[in-house]
Short mmCIF file of C-alpha atoms in Angstrom, two decimals:
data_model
loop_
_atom_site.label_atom_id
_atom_site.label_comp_id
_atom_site.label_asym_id
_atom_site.label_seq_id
_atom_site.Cartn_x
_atom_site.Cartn_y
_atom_site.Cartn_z
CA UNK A 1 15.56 18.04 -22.46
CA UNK A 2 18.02 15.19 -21.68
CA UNK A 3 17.22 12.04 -23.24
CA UNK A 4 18.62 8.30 -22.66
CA UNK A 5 18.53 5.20 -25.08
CA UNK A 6 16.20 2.50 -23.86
CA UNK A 7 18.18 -0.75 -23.02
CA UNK A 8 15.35 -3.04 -24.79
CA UNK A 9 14.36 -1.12 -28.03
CA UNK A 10 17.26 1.59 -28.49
CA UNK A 11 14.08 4.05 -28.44
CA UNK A 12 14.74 8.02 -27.50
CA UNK A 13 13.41 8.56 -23.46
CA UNK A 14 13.18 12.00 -22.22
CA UNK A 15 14.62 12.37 -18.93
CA UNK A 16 13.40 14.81 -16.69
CA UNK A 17 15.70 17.28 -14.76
CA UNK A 18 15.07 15.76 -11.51
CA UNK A 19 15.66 12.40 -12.48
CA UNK A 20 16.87 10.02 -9.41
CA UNK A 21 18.57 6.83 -9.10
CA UNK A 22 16.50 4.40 -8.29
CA UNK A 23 13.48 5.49 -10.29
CA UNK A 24 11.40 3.77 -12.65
CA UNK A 25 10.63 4.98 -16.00
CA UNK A 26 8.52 3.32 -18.70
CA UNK A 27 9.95 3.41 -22.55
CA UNK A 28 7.47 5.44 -24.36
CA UNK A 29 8.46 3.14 -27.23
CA UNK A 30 8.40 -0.19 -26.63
CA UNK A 31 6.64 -0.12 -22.54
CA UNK A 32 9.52 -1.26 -20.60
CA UNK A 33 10.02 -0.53 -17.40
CA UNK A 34 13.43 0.49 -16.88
CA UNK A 35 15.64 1.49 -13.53
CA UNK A 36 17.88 4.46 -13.14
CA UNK A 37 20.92 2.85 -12.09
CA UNK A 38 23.51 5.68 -12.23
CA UNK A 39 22.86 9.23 -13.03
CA UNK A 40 26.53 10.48 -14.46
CA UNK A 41 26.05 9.36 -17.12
CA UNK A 42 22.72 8.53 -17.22
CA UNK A 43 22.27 4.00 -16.98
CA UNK A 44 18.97 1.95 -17.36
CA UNK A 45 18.84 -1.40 -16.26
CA UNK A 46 15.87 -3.61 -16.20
CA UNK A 47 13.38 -2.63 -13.43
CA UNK A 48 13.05 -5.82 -11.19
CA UNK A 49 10.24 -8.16 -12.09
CA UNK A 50 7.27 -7.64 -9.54
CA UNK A 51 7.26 -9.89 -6.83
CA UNK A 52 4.41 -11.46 -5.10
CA UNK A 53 4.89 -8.87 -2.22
CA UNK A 54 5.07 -5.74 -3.63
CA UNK A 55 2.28 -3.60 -4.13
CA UNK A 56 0.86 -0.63 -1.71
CA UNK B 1 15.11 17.47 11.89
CA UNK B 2 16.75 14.06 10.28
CA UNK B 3 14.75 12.27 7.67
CA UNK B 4 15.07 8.96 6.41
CA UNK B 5 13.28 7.74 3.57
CA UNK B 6 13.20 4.10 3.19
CA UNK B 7 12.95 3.08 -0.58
CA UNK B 8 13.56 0.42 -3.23
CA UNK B 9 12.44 2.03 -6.12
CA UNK B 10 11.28 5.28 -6.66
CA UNK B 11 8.02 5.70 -7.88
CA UNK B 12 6.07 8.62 -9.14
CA UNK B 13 4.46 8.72 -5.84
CA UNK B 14 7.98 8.66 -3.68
CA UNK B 15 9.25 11.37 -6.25
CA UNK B 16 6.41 13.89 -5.35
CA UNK B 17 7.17 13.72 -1.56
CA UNK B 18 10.56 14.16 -2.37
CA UNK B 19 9.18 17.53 -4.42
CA UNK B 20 7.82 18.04 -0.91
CA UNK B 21 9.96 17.90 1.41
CA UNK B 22 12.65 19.88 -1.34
CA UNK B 23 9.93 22.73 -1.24
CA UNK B 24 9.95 22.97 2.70
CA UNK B 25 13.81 22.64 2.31
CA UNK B 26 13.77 19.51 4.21
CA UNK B 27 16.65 17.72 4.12
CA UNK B 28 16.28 13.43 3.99
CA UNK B 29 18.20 10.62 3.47
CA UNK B 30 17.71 7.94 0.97
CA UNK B 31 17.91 4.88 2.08
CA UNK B 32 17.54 1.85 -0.16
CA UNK B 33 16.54 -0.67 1.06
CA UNK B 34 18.30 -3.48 -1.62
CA UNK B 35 21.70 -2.00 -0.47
CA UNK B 36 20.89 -1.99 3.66
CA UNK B 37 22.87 -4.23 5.97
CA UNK B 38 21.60 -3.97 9.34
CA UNK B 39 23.75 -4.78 12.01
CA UNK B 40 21.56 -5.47 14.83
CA UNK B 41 23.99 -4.94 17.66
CA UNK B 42 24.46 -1.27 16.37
CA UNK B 43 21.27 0.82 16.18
CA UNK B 44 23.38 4.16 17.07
CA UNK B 45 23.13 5.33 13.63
CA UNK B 46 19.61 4.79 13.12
CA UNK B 47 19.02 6.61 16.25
CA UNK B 48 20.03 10.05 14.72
CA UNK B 49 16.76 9.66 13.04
CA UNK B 50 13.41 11.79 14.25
CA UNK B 51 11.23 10.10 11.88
CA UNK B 52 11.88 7.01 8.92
CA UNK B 53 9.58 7.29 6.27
CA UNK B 54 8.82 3.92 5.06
CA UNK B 55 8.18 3.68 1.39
CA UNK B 56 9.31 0.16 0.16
CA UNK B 57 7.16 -1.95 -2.50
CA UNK B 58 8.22 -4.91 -0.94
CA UNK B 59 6.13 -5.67 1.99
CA UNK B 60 8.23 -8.39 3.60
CA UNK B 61 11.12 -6.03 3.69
CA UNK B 62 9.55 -3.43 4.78
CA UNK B 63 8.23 -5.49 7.63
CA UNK B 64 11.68 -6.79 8.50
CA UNK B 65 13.11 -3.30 8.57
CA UNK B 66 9.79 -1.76 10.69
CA UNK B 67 10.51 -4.36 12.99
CA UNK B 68 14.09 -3.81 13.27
CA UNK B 69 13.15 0.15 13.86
CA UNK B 70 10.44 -0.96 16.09
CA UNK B 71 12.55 -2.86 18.24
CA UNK B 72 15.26 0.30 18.41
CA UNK B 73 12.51 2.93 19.39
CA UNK B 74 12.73 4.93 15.99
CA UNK B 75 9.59 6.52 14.91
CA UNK B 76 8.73 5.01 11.55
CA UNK B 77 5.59 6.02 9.62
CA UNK B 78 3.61 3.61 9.16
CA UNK B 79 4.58 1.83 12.28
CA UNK B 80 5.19 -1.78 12.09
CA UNK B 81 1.81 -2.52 13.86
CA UNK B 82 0.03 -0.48 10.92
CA UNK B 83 2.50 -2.09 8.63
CA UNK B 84 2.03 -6.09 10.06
CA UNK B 85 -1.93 -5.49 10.53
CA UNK B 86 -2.53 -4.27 6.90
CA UNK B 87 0.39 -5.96 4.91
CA UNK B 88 -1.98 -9.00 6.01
CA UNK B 89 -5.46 -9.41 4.79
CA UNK B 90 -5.90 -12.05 7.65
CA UNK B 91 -5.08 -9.28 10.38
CA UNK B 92 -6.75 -6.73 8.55
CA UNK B 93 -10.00 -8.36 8.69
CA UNK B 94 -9.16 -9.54 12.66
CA UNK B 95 -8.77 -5.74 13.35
CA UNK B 96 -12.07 -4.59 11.80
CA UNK B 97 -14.05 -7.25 13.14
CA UNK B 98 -12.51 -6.81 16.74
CA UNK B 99 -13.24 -2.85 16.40
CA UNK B 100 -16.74 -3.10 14.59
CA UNK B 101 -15.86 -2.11 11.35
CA UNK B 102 -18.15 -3.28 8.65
CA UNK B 103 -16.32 -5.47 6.56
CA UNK B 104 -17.68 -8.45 4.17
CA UNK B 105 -18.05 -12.07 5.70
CA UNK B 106 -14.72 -13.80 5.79
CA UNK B 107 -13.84 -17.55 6.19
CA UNK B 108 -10.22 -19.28 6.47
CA UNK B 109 -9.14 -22.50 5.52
CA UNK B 110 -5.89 -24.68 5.00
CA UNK B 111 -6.68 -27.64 2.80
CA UNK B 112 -8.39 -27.27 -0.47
CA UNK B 113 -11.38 -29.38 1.03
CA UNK B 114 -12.05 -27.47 3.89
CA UNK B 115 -11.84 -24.40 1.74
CA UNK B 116 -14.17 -25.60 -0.89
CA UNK B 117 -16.50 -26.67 2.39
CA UNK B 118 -16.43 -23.21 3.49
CA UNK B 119 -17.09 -21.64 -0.12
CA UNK B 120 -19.73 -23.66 -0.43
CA UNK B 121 -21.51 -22.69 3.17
CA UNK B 122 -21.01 -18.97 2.02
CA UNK B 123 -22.69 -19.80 -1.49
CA UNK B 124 -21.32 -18.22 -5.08
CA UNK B 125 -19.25 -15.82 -5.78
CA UNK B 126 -17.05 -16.04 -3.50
CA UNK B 127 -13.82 -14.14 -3.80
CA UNK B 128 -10.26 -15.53 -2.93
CA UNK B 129 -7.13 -13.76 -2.16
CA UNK B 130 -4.01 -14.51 -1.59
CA UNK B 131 -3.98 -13.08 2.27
CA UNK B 132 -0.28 -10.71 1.26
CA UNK B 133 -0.56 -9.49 -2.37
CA UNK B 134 -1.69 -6.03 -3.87
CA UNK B 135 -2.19 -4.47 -6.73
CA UNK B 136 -5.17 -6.85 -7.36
CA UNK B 137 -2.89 -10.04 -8.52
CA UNK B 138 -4.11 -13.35 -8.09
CA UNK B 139 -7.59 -12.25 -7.06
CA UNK B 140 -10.49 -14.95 -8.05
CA UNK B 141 -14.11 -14.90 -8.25
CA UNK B 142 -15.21 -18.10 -7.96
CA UNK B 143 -18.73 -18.67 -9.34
CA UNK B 144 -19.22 -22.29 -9.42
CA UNK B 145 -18.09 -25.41 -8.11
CA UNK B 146 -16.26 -26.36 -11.04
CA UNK B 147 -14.29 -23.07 -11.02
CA UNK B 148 -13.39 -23.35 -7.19
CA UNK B 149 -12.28 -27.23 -7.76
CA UNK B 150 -10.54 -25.94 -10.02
CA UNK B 151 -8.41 -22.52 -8.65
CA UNK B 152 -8.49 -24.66 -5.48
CA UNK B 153 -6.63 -27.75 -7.21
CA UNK B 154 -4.12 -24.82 -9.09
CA UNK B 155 -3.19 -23.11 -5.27
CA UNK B 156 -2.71 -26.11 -4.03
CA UNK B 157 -0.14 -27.72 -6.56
CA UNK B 158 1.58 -24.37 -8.24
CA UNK B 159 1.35 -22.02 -4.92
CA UNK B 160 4.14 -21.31 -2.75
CA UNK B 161 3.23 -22.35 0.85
CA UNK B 162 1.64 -18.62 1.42
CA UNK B 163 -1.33 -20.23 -0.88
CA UNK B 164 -2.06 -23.09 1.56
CA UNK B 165 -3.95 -20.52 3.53
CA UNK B 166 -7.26 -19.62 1.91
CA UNK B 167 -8.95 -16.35 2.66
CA UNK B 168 -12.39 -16.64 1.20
CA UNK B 169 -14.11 -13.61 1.05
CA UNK B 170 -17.89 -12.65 0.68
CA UNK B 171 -18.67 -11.26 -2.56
CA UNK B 172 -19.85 -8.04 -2.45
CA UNK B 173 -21.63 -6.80 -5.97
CA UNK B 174 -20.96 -3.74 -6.38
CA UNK B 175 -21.90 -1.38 -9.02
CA UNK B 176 -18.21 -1.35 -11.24
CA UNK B 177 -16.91 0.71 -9.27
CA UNK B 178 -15.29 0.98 -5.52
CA UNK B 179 -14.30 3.76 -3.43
CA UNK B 180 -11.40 4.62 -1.91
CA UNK B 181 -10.26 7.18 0.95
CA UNK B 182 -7.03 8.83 2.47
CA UNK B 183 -6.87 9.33 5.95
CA UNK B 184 -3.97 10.66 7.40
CA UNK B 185 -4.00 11.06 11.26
CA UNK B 186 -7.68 11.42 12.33
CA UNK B 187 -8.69 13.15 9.07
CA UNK B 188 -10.20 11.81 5.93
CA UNK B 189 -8.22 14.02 3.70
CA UNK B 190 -10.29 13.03 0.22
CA UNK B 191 -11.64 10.20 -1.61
CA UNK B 192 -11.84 9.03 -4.89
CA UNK B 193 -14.25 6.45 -6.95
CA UNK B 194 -12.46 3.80 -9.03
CA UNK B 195 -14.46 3.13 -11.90
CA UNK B 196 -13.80 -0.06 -14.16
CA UNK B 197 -15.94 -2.43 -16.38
CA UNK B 198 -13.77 -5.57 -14.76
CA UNK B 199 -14.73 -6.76 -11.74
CA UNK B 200 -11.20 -5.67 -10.33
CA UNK B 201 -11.08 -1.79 -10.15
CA UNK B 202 -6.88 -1.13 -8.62
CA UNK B 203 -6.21 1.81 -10.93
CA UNK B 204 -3.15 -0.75 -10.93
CA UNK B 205 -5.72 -3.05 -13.47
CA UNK B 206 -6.84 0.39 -15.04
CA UNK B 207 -9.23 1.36 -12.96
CA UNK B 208 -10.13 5.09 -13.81
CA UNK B 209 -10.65 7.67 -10.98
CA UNK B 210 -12.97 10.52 -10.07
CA UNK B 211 -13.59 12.66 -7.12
CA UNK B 212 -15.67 11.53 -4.63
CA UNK B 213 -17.41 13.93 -2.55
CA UNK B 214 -17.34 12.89 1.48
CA UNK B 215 -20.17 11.56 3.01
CA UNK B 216 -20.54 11.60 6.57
CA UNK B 217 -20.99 7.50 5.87
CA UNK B 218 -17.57 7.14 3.83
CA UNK B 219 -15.49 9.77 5.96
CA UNK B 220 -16.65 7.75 9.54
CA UNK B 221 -15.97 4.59 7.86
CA UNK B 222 -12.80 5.57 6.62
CA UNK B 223 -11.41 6.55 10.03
CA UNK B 224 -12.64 3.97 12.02
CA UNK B 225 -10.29 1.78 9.76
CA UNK B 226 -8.05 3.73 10.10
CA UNK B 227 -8.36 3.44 13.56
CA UNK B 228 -8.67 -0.18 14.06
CA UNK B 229 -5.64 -0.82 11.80
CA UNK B 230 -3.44 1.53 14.22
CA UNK B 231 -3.91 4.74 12.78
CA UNK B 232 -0.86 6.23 10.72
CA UNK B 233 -1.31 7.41 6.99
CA UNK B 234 -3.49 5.34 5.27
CA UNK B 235 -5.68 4.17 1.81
CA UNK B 236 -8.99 2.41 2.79
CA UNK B 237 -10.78 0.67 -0.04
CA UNK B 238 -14.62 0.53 0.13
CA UNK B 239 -16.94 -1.10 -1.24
CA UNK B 240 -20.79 -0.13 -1.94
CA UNK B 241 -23.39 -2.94 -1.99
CA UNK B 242 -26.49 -2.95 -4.10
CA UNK B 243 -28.48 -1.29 -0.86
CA UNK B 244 -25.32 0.94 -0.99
CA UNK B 245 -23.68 0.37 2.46
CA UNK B 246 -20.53 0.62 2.80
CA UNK B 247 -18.22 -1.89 3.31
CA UNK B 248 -14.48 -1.84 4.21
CA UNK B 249 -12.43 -4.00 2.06
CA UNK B 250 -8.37 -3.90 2.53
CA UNK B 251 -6.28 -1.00 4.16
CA UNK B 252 -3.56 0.05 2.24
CA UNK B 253 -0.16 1.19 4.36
CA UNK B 254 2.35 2.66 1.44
CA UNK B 255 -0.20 4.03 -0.09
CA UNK B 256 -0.39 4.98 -3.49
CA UNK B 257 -2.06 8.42 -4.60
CA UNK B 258 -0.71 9.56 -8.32
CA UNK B 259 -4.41 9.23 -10.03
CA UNK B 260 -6.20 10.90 -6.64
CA UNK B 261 -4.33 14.38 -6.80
CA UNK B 262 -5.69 15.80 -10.00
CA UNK B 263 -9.49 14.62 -9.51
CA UNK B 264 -9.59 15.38 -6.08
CA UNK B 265 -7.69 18.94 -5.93
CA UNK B 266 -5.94 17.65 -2.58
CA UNK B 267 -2.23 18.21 -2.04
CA UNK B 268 -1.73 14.38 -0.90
CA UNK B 269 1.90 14.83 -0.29
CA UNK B 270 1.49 18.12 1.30
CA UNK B 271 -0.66 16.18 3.86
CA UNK B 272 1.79 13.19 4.27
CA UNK B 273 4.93 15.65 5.04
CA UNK B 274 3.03 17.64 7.58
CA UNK B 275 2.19 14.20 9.62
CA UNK B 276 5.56 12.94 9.24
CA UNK B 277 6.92 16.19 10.19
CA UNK B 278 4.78 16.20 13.54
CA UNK B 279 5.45 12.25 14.28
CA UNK B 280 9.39 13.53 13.73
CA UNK B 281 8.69 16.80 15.84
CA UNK B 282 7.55 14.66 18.74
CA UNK B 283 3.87 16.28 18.30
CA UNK B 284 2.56 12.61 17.27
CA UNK B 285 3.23 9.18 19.03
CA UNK B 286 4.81 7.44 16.79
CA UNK B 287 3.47 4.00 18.56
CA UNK B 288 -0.47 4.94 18.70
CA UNK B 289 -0.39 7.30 15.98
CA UNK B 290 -1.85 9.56 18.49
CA UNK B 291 -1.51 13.02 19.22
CA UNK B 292 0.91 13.37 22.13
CA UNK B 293 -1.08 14.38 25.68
CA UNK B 294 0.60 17.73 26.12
CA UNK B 295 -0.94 18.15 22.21
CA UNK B 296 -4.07 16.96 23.41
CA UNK B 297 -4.46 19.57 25.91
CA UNK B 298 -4.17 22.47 23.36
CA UNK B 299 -6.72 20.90 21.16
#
């Protein structure tokens, strides 16, 4: 499986085959929530802080 | 058929009706929505569209854009009347009062003394919400004086303007845990009971679900919000009080469903596809959510 360094802690995050830009994934490490910016190669950024109008 | 899907960041839920539509071998567009320009003069584009899926977090984009699409005649689901009637706990409680819906006591106020006045006509707890905001954030109880003075006194100096307006809602006590159902069309697809020790129980604040069977009680409640909020594909929280009547609390438009598959062995996406699918097929009017007449007919 593909992996990708987190951004915050350097930790190891599995990336699944059907990762998208655009999606969100959590370091298993240190809990940060991290945005696919660019899939080739792979690029985390800092997900966006939640804003008082997001939700469901 | 064209798809759009209208995103800003792709949760787990967006990524399993992506897994959906893949399987049917639907093709879509991504559209995100932190990269969109519209140019309002040229709505050509947007026209080669059967059907928009709206999926944004942000609810004042996703308003902007609904209304934009709205305004062009492209089918969106949810529509921006679903969208602008639940993003809003204000119209959302207008709606189920004007249709009959039960729904807990609600009073609104703009000063800090007129909505301590009106917290203290309803008597303690009272809850107080921010009228747009999810997830649970910025939800009070209020059990006292002292504590209302005080959230009342916080709104008022550290709020953004949005905080001037103070939805005060009845508490309802409920037993730890709420209940909340998907209805997509006319159907009450599942439900599922959010359990949690705090008062709040969003699986956003770690609520933890199970299956929960449908009643005759929470599947006609369910759809008569649906209903009264325009219909569409929707979440409907409920709430049991201690006689256990039901109680509609807040409509949910881009619904999430991650922690409802697994206990509740229903193919949520499955169920979302096939509506957008008939809104995009024509089968569905996109403006009343309602089966089309020459649909009607065969049914």
């Amino acid at each position: 499986m593909a992996s990708v360094n987190c951004i915050e802690c350097e930790g190891e995050i599995p990336l699944e085959e059907d990762v998208m830009a655009g999606e969100i994934l959590q370091c298993p490490h240190c809990g940060s929530e991290l945005e696919v910016v660019s899939l080739d190669p792979v690029k985390l950024d800092l997900a966006p802080e939640v804003q008082e109008d997001w939700g469901e | 058929m064209r798809i759009g899907v209208l995103y800003a960041n792709i949760r787990v839920e967006e990524k399993l009706l992506f897994k959906e539509l893949d399987r049917r071998g639907i093709t879509y567009d991504l559209i995100d929505v932190r990269k969109l320009v519209f140019n309002l003069k040229e709505k050509s584009k947007w026209q080669e569209y059967d059907v928009i899926l709206e999926r944004c977090i942000s609810h004042s984009r996703a308003m902007a854009s609904l209304r934009i699409f709205d305004s062009w005649g492209i089918p969106c689901v949810n529509n921006y009347t679903v969208g602008e009637i639940c993003g809003d706990k204000l119209n959302t409680s207008l709606a189920l009062i004007k249709n009959g819906v039960r729904t807990p006591e609600v009073k609104v106020a703009f000063t800090p003394e007129s909505a301590l006045e009106a917290i203290e006509e309803m008597g303690y707890p009272v809850v107080l919400k921010p009228a747009v905001g999810s997830w649970g954030r910025l939800l009070a109880r209020i059990n006292d004086r002292e504590a209302a003075e005080a959230i009342l006194e916080h709104k008022s100096i550290l709020g953004t303007y949005h905080h001037s307006i103070y939805y005060i809602q009845e508490h309802i006590n409920k037993p730890g845990r709420d209940i909340r159902s998907f209805v997509v069309g006319d159907e009450t697809i599942c439900a599922v009971v959010r359990k949690s020790e705090h008062w709040i129980t969003n699986t956003a604040r770690g609520g933890q679900t199970a299956n929960w069977p449908i009643c005759e009680e929470t599947d006609r409640l369910s759809r008569e919000a649906a209903k009264a909020v325009g219909g569409g594909i929707v979440a409907v929280d409920l709430m049991e009080d201690e006689k256990g009547e039901l109680f509609v609390n807040e409509v949910n438009y881009t619904m999430e469903f991650r922690n409802s598959i697994e206990p509740t062995g229903v193919n949520i996406p499955e169920k979302v596809i096939d509506y957008i699918i008939a809104v995009g097929e024509g089968k569905i009017d996109p403006v009343t959510n309602s089966p089309k007449s020459s649909e009607k007919e065969v049914t």
